[in-house]
PDB file of N, CA and C in Angstrom:
ATOM      1  N   MET A  89     144.644  80.923  -5.247  1.00  0.00           N
ATOM      2  CA  MET A  89     144.408  82.336  -5.230  1.00  0.00           C
ATOM      3  C   MET A  89     142.903  82.608  -5.343  1.00  0.00           C
ATOM      4  N   TRP A  90     142.436  83.605  -4.642  1.00  0.00           N
ATOM      5  CA  TRP A  90     141.025  83.943  -4.641  1.00  0.00           C
ATOM      6  C   TRP A  90     140.537  84.377  -6.013  1.00  0.00           C
ATOM      7  N   TRP A  91     141.370  85.016  -6.809  1.00  0.00           N
ATOM      8  CA  TRP A  91     140.944  85.548  -8.107  1.00  0.00           C
ATOM      9  C   TRP A  91     140.641  84.447  -9.120  1.00  0.00           C
ATOM     10  N   THR A  92     141.094  83.210  -8.886  1.00  0.00           N
ATOM     11  CA  THR A  92     140.790  82.123  -9.821  1.00  0.00           C
ATOM     12  C   THR A  92     139.296  81.805  -9.841  1.00  0.00           C
ATOM     13  N   SER A  93     138.586  82.125  -8.767  1.00  0.00           N
ATOM     14  CA  SER A  93     137.133  81.911  -8.757  1.00  0.00           C
ATOM     15  C   SER A  93     136.442  82.810  -9.766  1.00  0.00           C
ATOM     16  N   LEU A  94     137.070  83.906 -10.180  1.00  0.00           N
ATOM     17  CA  LEU A  94     136.483  84.784 -11.193  1.00  0.00           C
ATOM     18  C   LEU A  94     136.416  84.104 -12.558  1.00  0.00           C
ATOM     19  N   LEU A  95     137.229  83.094 -12.773  1.00  0.00           N
ATOM     20  CA  LEU A  95     137.194  82.371 -14.035  1.00  0.00           C
ATOM     21  C   LEU A  95     135.866  81.657 -14.237  1.00  0.00           C
ATOM     22  N   PHE A  96     135.195  81.304 -13.135  1.00  0.00           N
ATOM     23  CA  PHE A  96     133.924  80.588 -13.210  1.00  0.00           C
ATOM     24  C   PHE A  96     132.724  81.521 -13.108  1.00  0.00           C
ATOM     25  N   LEU A  97     132.936  82.809 -13.126  1.00  0.00           N
ATOM     26  CA  LEU A  97     131.840  83.767 -13.025  1.00  0.00           C
ATOM     27  C   LEU A  97     130.815  83.602 -14.141  1.00  0.00           C
ATOM     28  N   PRO A  98     131.219  83.399 -15.413  1.00  0.00           N
ATOM     29  CA  PRO A  98     130.189  83.192 -16.438  1.00  0.00           C
ATOM     30  C   PRO A  98     129.326  81.967 -16.173  1.00  0.00           C
ATOM     31  N   VAL A  99     129.878  80.931 -15.570  1.00  0.00           N
ATOM     32  CA  VAL A  99     129.111  79.726 -15.274  1.00  0.00           C
ATOM     33  C   VAL A  99     128.103  79.986 -14.161  1.00  0.00           C
ATOM     34  N   SER A 100     128.406  80.871 -13.246  1.00  0.00           N
ATOM     35  CA  SER A 100     127.495  81.152 -12.140  1.00  0.00           C
ATOM     36  C   SER A 100     126.228  81.851 -12.613  1.00  0.00           C
ATOM     37  N   TRP A 101     126.254  82.482 -13.766  1.00  0.00           N
ATOM     38  CA  TRP A 101     125.060  83.104 -14.342  1.00  0.00           C
ATOM     39  C   TRP A 101     124.398  82.150 -15.319  1.00  0.00           C
ATOM     40  N   ALA A 102     124.339  80.891 -14.976  1.00  0.00           N
ATOM     41  CA  ALA A 102     124.016  79.815 -15.901  1.00  0.00           C
ATOM     42  C   ALA A 102     122.556  79.782 -16.340  1.00  0.00           C
ATOM     43  N   CYS A 103     121.709  79.047 -15.658  1.00  0.00           N
ATOM     44  CA  CYS A 103     120.375  78.743 -16.162  1.00  0.00           C
ATOM     45  C   CYS A 103     119.305  78.995 -15.104  1.00  0.00           C
ATOM     46  N   SER A 104     118.061  79.118 -15.586  1.00  0.00           N
ATOM     47  CA  SER A 104     116.899  79.240 -14.710  1.00  0.00           C
ATOM     48  C   SER A 104     115.992  78.041 -14.945  1.00  0.00           C
ATOM     49  N   TYR A 105     115.335  77.586 -13.899  1.00  0.00           N
ATOM     50  CA  TYR A 105     114.432  76.439 -13.956  1.00  0.00           C
ATOM     51  C   TYR A 105     113.037  76.908 -13.596  1.00  0.00           C
ATOM     52  N   VAL A 106     112.018  76.480 -14.373  1.00  0.00           N
ATOM     53  CA  VAL A 106     110.637  76.917 -14.142  1.00  0.00           C
ATOM     54  C   VAL A 106     109.720  75.699 -14.187  1.00  0.00           C
ATOM     55  N   GLU A 107     108.806  75.601 -13.228  1.00  0.00           N
ATOM     56  CA  GLU A 107     107.738  74.586 -13.224  1.00  0.00           C
ATOM     57  C   GLU A 107     106.402  75.299 -13.154  1.00  0.00           C
ATOM     58  N   LEU A 108     105.520  75.014 -14.102  1.00  0.00           N
ATOM     59  CA  LEU A 108     104.179  75.595 -14.091  1.00  0.00           C
ATOM     60  C   LEU A 108     103.162  74.475 -13.909  1.00  0.00           C
ATOM     61  N   PRO A 109     102.480  74.421 -12.747  1.00  0.00           N
ATOM     62  CA  PRO A 109     101.475  73.372 -12.550  1.00  0.00           C
ATOM     63  C   PRO A 109     100.191  73.699 -13.319  1.00  0.00           C
ATOM     64  N   TRP A 110      99.546  72.673 -13.834  1.00  0.00           N
ATOM     65  CA  TRP A 110      98.243  72.832 -14.466  1.00  0.00           C
ATOM     66  C   TRP A 110      97.439  71.564 -14.243  1.00  0.00           C
ATOM     67  N   GLN A 111      96.147  71.729 -14.202  1.00  0.00           N
ATOM     68  CA  GLN A 111      95.265  70.604 -13.915  1.00  0.00           C
ATOM     69  C   GLN A 111      94.118  70.633 -14.920  1.00  0.00           C
ATOM     70  N   ALA A 112      93.975  69.542 -15.685  1.00  0.00           N
ATOM     71  CA  ALA A 112      92.939  69.474 -16.715  1.00  0.00           C
ATOM     72  C   ALA A 112      91.538  69.506 -16.102  1.00  0.00           C
ATOM     73  N   ASN A 113      91.343  68.772 -15.016  1.00  0.00           N
ATOM     74  CA  ASN A 113      90.064  68.803 -14.283  1.00  0.00           C
ATOM     75  C   ASN A 113      90.329  68.370 -12.850  1.00  0.00           C
ATOM     76  N   SER A 114      89.319  68.420 -12.022  1.00  0.00           N
ATOM     77  CA  SER A 114      89.518  68.154 -10.599  1.00  0.00           C
ATOM     78  C   SER A 114      89.670  66.678 -10.262  1.00  0.00           C
ATOM     79  N   THR A 115      89.473  65.784 -11.209  1.00  0.00           N
ATOM     80  CA  THR A 115      89.552  64.353 -10.913  1.00  0.00           C
ATOM     81  C   THR A 115      90.946  63.764 -11.153  1.00  0.00           C
ATOM     82  N   VAL A 116      91.849  64.527 -11.749  1.00  0.00           N
ATOM     83  CA  VAL A 116      93.205  64.031 -12.015  1.00  0.00           C
ATOM     84  C   VAL A 116      94.214  64.888 -11.256  1.00  0.00           C
ATOM     85  N   PRO A 117      95.329  64.308 -10.864  1.00  0.00           N
ATOM     86  CA  PRO A 117      96.351  65.116 -10.187  1.00  0.00           C
ATOM     87  C   PRO A 117      96.979  66.121 -11.161  1.00  0.00           C
ATOM     88  N   PRO A 118      97.563  67.179 -10.642  1.00  0.00           N
ATOM     89  CA  PRO A 118      98.147  68.186 -11.535  1.00  0.00           C
ATOM     90  C   PRO A 118      99.371  67.656 -12.279  1.00  0.00           C
ATOM     91  N   SER A 119      99.569  68.177 -13.460  1.00  0.00           N
ATOM     92  CA  SER A 119     100.768  67.913 -14.253  1.00  0.00           C
ATOM     93  C   SER A 119     101.619  69.173 -14.229  1.00  0.00           C
ATOM     94  N   TYR A 120     102.825  69.086 -14.759  1.00  0.00           N
ATOM     95  CA  TYR A 120     103.726  70.236 -14.734  1.00  0.00           C
ATOM     96  C   TYR A 120     104.360  70.462 -16.094  1.00  0.00           C
ATOM     97  N   LEU A 121     104.398  71.710 -16.487  1.00  0.00           N
ATOM     98  CA  LEU A 121     105.166  72.126 -17.650  1.00  0.00           C
ATOM     99  C   LEU A 121     106.523  72.561 -17.117  1.00  0.00           C
ATOM    100  N   ILE A 122     107.594  71.965 -17.627  1.00  0.00           N
ATOM    101  CA  ILE A 122     108.940  72.240 -17.135  1.00  0.00           C
ATOM    102  C   ILE A 122     109.728  72.956 -18.219  1.00  0.00           C
ATOM    103  N   ALA A 123     110.410  74.025 -17.842  1.00  0.00           N
ATOM    104  CA  ALA A 123     111.222  74.781 -18.807  1.00  0.00           C
ATOM    105  C   ALA A 123     112.530  75.203 -18.147  1.00  0.00           C
ATOM    106  N   ARG A 124     113.548  75.396 -18.987  1.00  0.00           N
ATOM    107  CA  ARG A 124     114.847  75.904 -18.532  1.00  0.00           C
ATOM    108  C   ARG A 124     115.337  76.930 -19.526  1.00  0.00           C
ATOM    109  N   THR A 125     116.112  77.840 -19.036  1.00  0.00           N
ATOM    110  CA  THR A 125     116.742  78.808 -19.928  1.00  0.00           C
ATOM    111  C   THR A 125     118.229  78.481 -20.020  1.00  0.00           C
ATOM    112  N   MET A 126     118.849  78.887 -21.110  1.00  0.00           N
ATOM    113  CA  MET A 126     120.276  78.635 -21.314  1.00  0.00           C
ATOM    114  C   MET A 126     120.986  79.974 -21.472  1.00  0.00           C
ATOM    115  N   GLU A 127     121.539  80.480 -20.405  1.00  0.00           N
ATOM    116  CA  GLU A 127     122.270  81.736 -20.463  1.00  0.00           C
ATOM    117  C   GLU A 127     123.777  81.545 -20.498  1.00  0.00           C
ATOM    118  N   LEU A 128     124.235  80.317 -20.686  1.00  0.00           N
ATOM    119  CA  LEU A 128     125.676  80.076 -20.646  1.00  0.00           C
ATOM    120  C   LEU A 128     126.411  80.714 -21.811  1.00  0.00           C
ATOM    121  N   SER A 129     125.759  80.859 -22.939  1.00  0.00           N
ATOM    122  CA  SER A 129     126.367  81.477 -24.105  1.00  0.00           C
ATOM    123  C   SER A 129     127.571  80.673 -24.587  1.00  0.00           C
ATOM    124  N   ASN A 130     128.481  81.333 -25.221  1.00  0.00           N
ATOM    125  CA  ASN A 130     129.666  80.688 -25.786  1.00  0.00           C
ATOM    126  C   ASN A 130     130.816  80.860 -24.804  1.00  0.00           C
ATOM    127  N   LEU A 131     130.983  79.880 -23.900  1.00  0.00           N
ATOM    128  CA  LEU A 131     131.990  79.978 -22.853  1.00  0.00           C
ATOM    129  C   LEU A 131     133.395  80.026 -23.431  1.00  0.00           C
ATOM    130  N   TYR A 132     134.041  81.114 -23.244  1.00  0.00           N
ATOM    131  CA  TYR A 132     135.441  81.287 -23.642  1.00  0.00           C
ATOM    132  C   TYR A 132     135.679  80.970 -25.118  1.00  0.00           C
ATOM    133  N   GLY A 133     134.656  81.145 -25.954  1.00  0.00           N
ATOM    134  CA  GLY A 133     134.801  80.914 -27.381  1.00  0.00           C
ATOM    135  C   GLY A 133     134.952  79.452 -27.763  1.00  0.00           C
ATOM    136  N   THR A 134     134.514  78.543 -26.906  1.00  0.00           N
ATOM    137  CA  THR A 134     134.714  77.110 -27.175  1.00  0.00           C
ATOM    138  C   THR A 134     133.423  76.302 -27.184  1.00  0.00           C
ATOM    139  N   THR A 135     132.260  76.916 -26.946  1.00  0.00           N
ATOM    140  CA  THR A 135     131.030  76.161 -26.740  1.00  0.00           C
ATOM    141  C   THR A 135     129.926  76.616 -27.679  1.00  0.00           C
ATOM    142  N   GLU A 136     129.168  75.654 -28.205  1.00  0.00           N
ATOM    143  CA  GLU A 136     127.965  75.917 -28.981  1.00  0.00           C
ATOM    144  C   GLU A 136     126.869  74.993 -28.455  1.00  0.00           C
ATOM    145  N   TYR A 137     125.603  75.330 -28.726  1.00  0.00           N
ATOM    146  CA  TYR A 137     124.483  74.535 -28.237  1.00  0.00           C
ATOM    147  C   TYR A 137     123.522  74.210 -29.365  1.00  0.00           C
ATOM    148  N   SER A 138     122.854  73.065 -29.258  1.00  0.00           N
ATOM    149  CA  SER A 138     121.785  72.695 -30.175  1.00  0.00           C
ATOM    150  C   SER A 138     120.819  71.784 -29.420  1.00  0.00           C
ATOM    151  N   ILE A 139     119.557  71.765 -29.846  1.00  0.00           N
ATOM    152  CA  ILE A 139     118.566  70.859 -29.272  1.00  0.00           C
ATOM    153  C   ILE A 139     118.527  69.626 -30.166  1.00  0.00           C
ATOM    154  N   GLU A 140     118.694  68.445 -29.575  1.00  0.00           N
ATOM    155  CA  GLU A 140     118.742  67.215 -30.361  1.00  0.00           C
ATOM    156  C   GLU A 140     117.872  66.139 -29.741  1.00  0.00           C
ATOM    157  N   ALA A 141     117.264  65.335 -30.608  1.00  0.00           N
ATOM    158  CA  ALA A 141     116.531  64.145 -30.186  1.00  0.00           C
ATOM    159  C   ALA A 141     117.454  62.954 -30.386  1.00  0.00           C
ATOM    160  N   VAL A 142     117.711  62.211 -29.319  1.00  0.00           N
ATOM    161  CA  VAL A 142     118.603  61.059 -29.368  1.00  0.00           C
ATOM    162  C   VAL A 142     117.742  59.798 -29.300  1.00  0.00           C
ATOM    163  N   PRO A 143     117.807  58.936 -30.313  1.00  0.00           N
ATOM    164  CA  PRO A 143     116.940  57.748 -30.335  1.00  0.00           C
ATOM    165  C   PRO A 143     117.387  56.690 -29.332  1.00  0.00           C
ATOM    166  N   ARG A 144     116.446  55.852 -28.929  1.00  0.00           N
ATOM    167  CA  ARG A 144     116.808  54.719 -28.085  1.00  0.00           C
ATOM    168  C   ARG A 144     117.513  53.682 -28.938  1.00  0.00           C
ATOM    169  N   GLY A 145     118.219  52.817 -28.307  1.00  0.00           N
ATOM    170  CA  GLY A 145     118.912  51.777 -29.052  1.00  0.00           C
ATOM    171  C   GLY A 145     120.153  51.316 -28.320  1.00  0.00           C
ATOM    172  N   PRO A 146     120.872  50.362 -28.909  1.00  0.00           N
ATOM    173  CA  PRO A 146     122.031  49.780 -28.224  1.00  0.00           C
ATOM    174  C   PRO A 146     123.135  50.789 -27.907  1.00  0.00           C
ATOM    175  N   ASN A 147     123.320  51.777 -28.737  1.00  0.00           N
ATOM    176  CA  ASN A 147     124.377  52.764 -28.479  1.00  0.00           C
ATOM    177  C   ASN A 147     123.914  53.925 -27.622  1.00  0.00           C
ATOM    178  N   HIS A 148     122.606  54.115 -27.496  1.00  0.00           N
ATOM    179  CA  HIS A 148     122.089  55.286 -26.801  1.00  0.00           C
ATOM    180  C   HIS A 148     121.338  54.975 -25.520  1.00  0.00           C
ATOM    181  N   GLY A 149     121.046  53.720 -25.217  1.00  0.00           N
ATOM    182  CA  GLY A 149     120.366  53.381 -23.981  1.00  0.00           C
ATOM    183  C   GLY A 149     118.954  52.867 -24.195  1.00  0.00           C
ATOM    184  N   LYS A 150     118.255  52.631 -23.086  1.00  0.00           N
ATOM    185  CA  LYS A 150     116.923  52.035 -23.111  1.00  0.00           C
ATOM    186  C   LYS A 150     115.856  52.999 -23.619  1.00  0.00           C
ATOM    187  N   PHE A 151     115.988  54.295 -23.291  1.00  0.00           N
ATOM    188  CA  PHE A 151     114.996  55.288 -23.688  1.00  0.00           C
ATOM    189  C   PHE A 151     115.639  56.351 -24.567  1.00  0.00           C
ATOM    190  N   GLY A 152     114.860  56.862 -25.503  1.00  0.00           N
ATOM    191  CA  GLY A 152     115.291  58.019 -26.272  1.00  0.00           C
ATOM    192  C   GLY A 152     115.086  59.273 -25.430  1.00  0.00           C
ATOM    193  N   TYR A 153     115.739  60.363 -25.803  1.00  0.00           N
ATOM    194  CA  TYR A 153     115.586  61.597 -25.038  1.00  0.00           C
ATOM    195  C   TYR A 153     115.822  62.825 -25.908  1.00  0.00           C
ATOM    196  N   VAL A 154     115.341  63.956 -25.425  1.00  0.00           N
ATOM    197  CA  VAL A 154     115.573  65.258 -26.044  1.00  0.00           C
ATOM    198  C   VAL A 154     116.432  66.045 -25.081  1.00  0.00           C
ATOM    199  N   ALA A 155     117.489  66.680 -25.613  1.00  0.00           N
ATOM    200  CA  ALA A 155     118.413  67.396 -24.733  1.00  0.00           C
ATOM    201  C   ALA A 155     119.088  68.542 -25.465  1.00  0.00           C
ATOM    202  N   PRO A 156     119.404  69.606 -24.723  1.00  0.00           N
ATOM    203  CA  PRO A 156     120.307  70.603 -25.298  1.00  0.00           C
ATOM    204  C   PRO A 156     121.722  70.026 -25.276  1.00  0.00           C
ATOM    205  N   MET A 157     122.304  69.885 -26.435  1.00  0.00           N
ATOM    206  CA  MET A 157     123.656  69.328 -26.536  1.00  0.00           C
ATOM    207  C   MET A 157     124.669  70.463 -26.473  1.00  0.00           C
ATOM    208  N   ASN A 158     125.683  70.256 -25.699  1.00  0.00           N
ATOM    209  CA  ASN A 158     126.772  71.217 -25.566  1.00  0.00           C
ATOM    210  C   ASN A 158     127.915  70.732 -26.455  1.00  0.00           C
ATOM    211  N   HIS A 159     128.256  71.513 -27.449  1.00  0.00           N
ATOM    212  CA  HIS A 159     129.329  71.168 -28.378  1.00  0.00           C
ATOM    213  C   HIS A 159     130.579  71.938 -27.963  1.00  0.00           C
ATOM    214  N   PHE A 160     131.604  71.214 -27.548  1.00  0.00           N
ATOM    215  CA  PHE A 160     132.848  71.838 -27.102  1.00  0.00           C
ATOM    216  C   PHE A 160     133.933  71.640 -28.152  1.00  0.00           C
ATOM    217  N   HIS A 161     134.831  72.584 -28.223  1.00  0.00           N
ATOM    218  CA  HIS A 161     135.981  72.503 -29.121  1.00  0.00           C
ATOM    219  C   HIS A 161     137.212  72.876 -28.311  1.00  0.00           C
ATOM    220  N   PHE A 162     137.986  71.885 -27.920  1.00  0.00           N
ATOM    221  CA  PHE A 162     139.217  72.141 -27.178  1.00  0.00           C
ATOM    222  C   PHE A 162     140.399  71.628 -27.985  1.00  0.00           C
ATOM    223  N   ASP A 163     141.334  72.490 -28.224  1.00  0.00           N
ATOM    224  CA  ASP A 163     142.535  72.135 -28.991  1.00  0.00           C
ATOM    225  C   ASP A 163     142.191  71.503 -30.333  1.00  0.00           C
ATOM    226  N   GLY A 164     141.126  72.015 -30.958  1.00  0.00           N
ATOM    227  CA  GLY A 164     140.735  71.511 -32.266  1.00  0.00           C
ATOM    228  C   GLY A 164     139.995  70.190 -32.251  1.00  0.00           C
ATOM    229  N   VAL A 165     139.723  69.646 -31.081  1.00  0.00           N
ATOM    230  CA  VAL A 165     139.016  68.365 -30.976  1.00  0.00           C
ATOM    231  C   VAL A 165     137.566  68.637 -30.572  1.00  0.00           C
ATOM    232  N   PRO A 166     136.589  68.355 -31.464  1.00  0.00           N
ATOM    233  CA  PRO A 166     135.183  68.587 -31.113  1.00  0.00           C
ATOM    234  C   PRO A 166     134.582  67.388 -30.388  1.00  0.00           C
ATOM    235  N   PHE A 167     133.723  67.661 -29.414  1.00  0.00           N
ATOM    236  CA  PHE A 167     132.927  66.611 -28.789  1.00  0.00           C
ATOM    237  C   PHE A 167     131.658  67.234 -28.249  1.00  0.00           C
ATOM    238  N   GLN A 168     130.628  66.404 -28.007  1.00  0.00           N
ATOM    239  CA  GLN A 168     129.344  66.914 -27.509  1.00  0.00           C
ATOM    240  C   GLN A 168     128.901  66.140 -26.283  1.00  0.00           C
ATOM    241  N   VAL A 169     128.236  66.862 -25.371  1.00  0.00           N
ATOM    242  CA  VAL A 169     127.790  66.289 -24.104  1.00  0.00           C
ATOM    243  C   VAL A 169     126.400  66.832 -23.785  1.00  0.00           C
ATOM    244  N   PRO A 170     125.419  65.955 -23.490  1.00  0.00           N
ATOM    245  CA  PRO A 170     124.134  66.448 -22.989  1.00  0.00           C
ATOM    246  C   PRO A 170     124.222  66.615 -21.467  1.00  0.00           C
ATOM    247  N   PHE A 171     124.057  67.830 -20.971  1.00  0.00           N
ATOM    248  CA  PHE A 171     124.115  68.051 -19.527  1.00  0.00           C
ATOM    249  C   PHE A 171     122.756  67.895 -18.863  1.00  0.00           C
ATOM    250  N   GLU A 172     121.694  67.922 -19.634  1.00  0.00           N
ATOM    251  CA  GLU A 172     120.348  67.787 -19.089  1.00  0.00           C
ATOM    252  C   GLU A 172     119.439  67.342 -20.208  1.00  0.00           C
ATOM    253  N   GLY A 173     118.199  66.984 -19.886  1.00  0.00           N
ATOM    254  CA  GLY A 173     117.248  66.590 -20.921  1.00  0.00           C
ATOM    255  C   GLY A 173     116.045  65.883 -20.330  1.00  0.00           C
ATOM    256  N   MET A 174     115.182  65.384 -21.234  1.00  0.00           N
ATOM    257  CA  MET A 174     113.983  64.664 -20.829  1.00  0.00           C
ATOM    258  C   MET A 174     113.863  63.413 -21.700  1.00  0.00           C
ATOM    259  N   ASN A 175     113.655  62.255 -21.042  1.00  0.00           N
ATOM    260  CA  ASN A 175     113.504  61.041 -21.827  1.00  0.00           C
ATOM    261  C   ASN A 175     112.044  60.833 -22.227  1.00  0.00           C
ATOM    262  N   GLU A 176     111.782  59.790 -23.016  1.00  0.00           N
ATOM    263  CA  GLU A 176     110.446  59.584 -23.558  1.00  0.00           C
ATOM    264  C   GLU A 176     109.425  59.167 -22.505  1.00  0.00           C
ATOM    265  N   GLN A 177     109.873  58.852 -21.286  1.00  0.00           N
ATOM    266  CA  GLN A 177     108.963  58.536 -20.189  1.00  0.00           C
ATOM    267  C   GLN A 177     108.672  59.770 -19.328  1.00  0.00           C
ATOM    268  N   GLY A 178     109.323  60.894 -19.612  1.00  0.00           N
ATOM    269  CA  GLY A 178     109.072  62.120 -18.870  1.00  0.00           C
ATOM    270  C   GLY A 178     110.082  62.421 -17.773  1.00  0.00           C
ATOM    271  N   LEU A 179     111.087  61.575 -17.594  1.00  0.00           N
ATOM    272  CA  LEU A 179     112.098  61.827 -16.576  1.00  0.00           C
ATOM    273  C   LEU A 179     113.003  62.976 -17.041  1.00  0.00           C
ATOM    274  N   THR A 180     113.182  63.967 -16.195  1.00  0.00           N
ATOM    275  CA  THR A 180     114.074  65.078 -16.512  1.00  0.00           C
ATOM    276  C   THR A 180     115.269  65.063 -15.580  1.00  0.00           C
ATOM    277  N   VAL A 181     116.392  65.419 -16.119  1.00  0.00           N
ATOM    278  CA  VAL A 181     117.638  65.466 -15.345  1.00  0.00           C
ATOM    279  C   VAL A 181     118.312  66.789 -15.614  1.00  0.00           C
TER     280      VAL A 181
END
């Protein structure tokens, strides 16, 4: 049914991505300041967000990273998922 697409309407108003180039001097290539907004809010009363630093190590991978963690609660079972973030080498996903 076409009306089922309305269930995902809050997700369609999700996030904005911004890149601001800056250059310290003319001898180095430009760097970028990267930012995102989180407009997802509390989806259907089941989601919360927090910014967390995840250390590197055997359980977490080769690099540590900073990410907005999405905390979901479905049927009383809590779990968290990072949907995006930046690792200590500067890679953003």
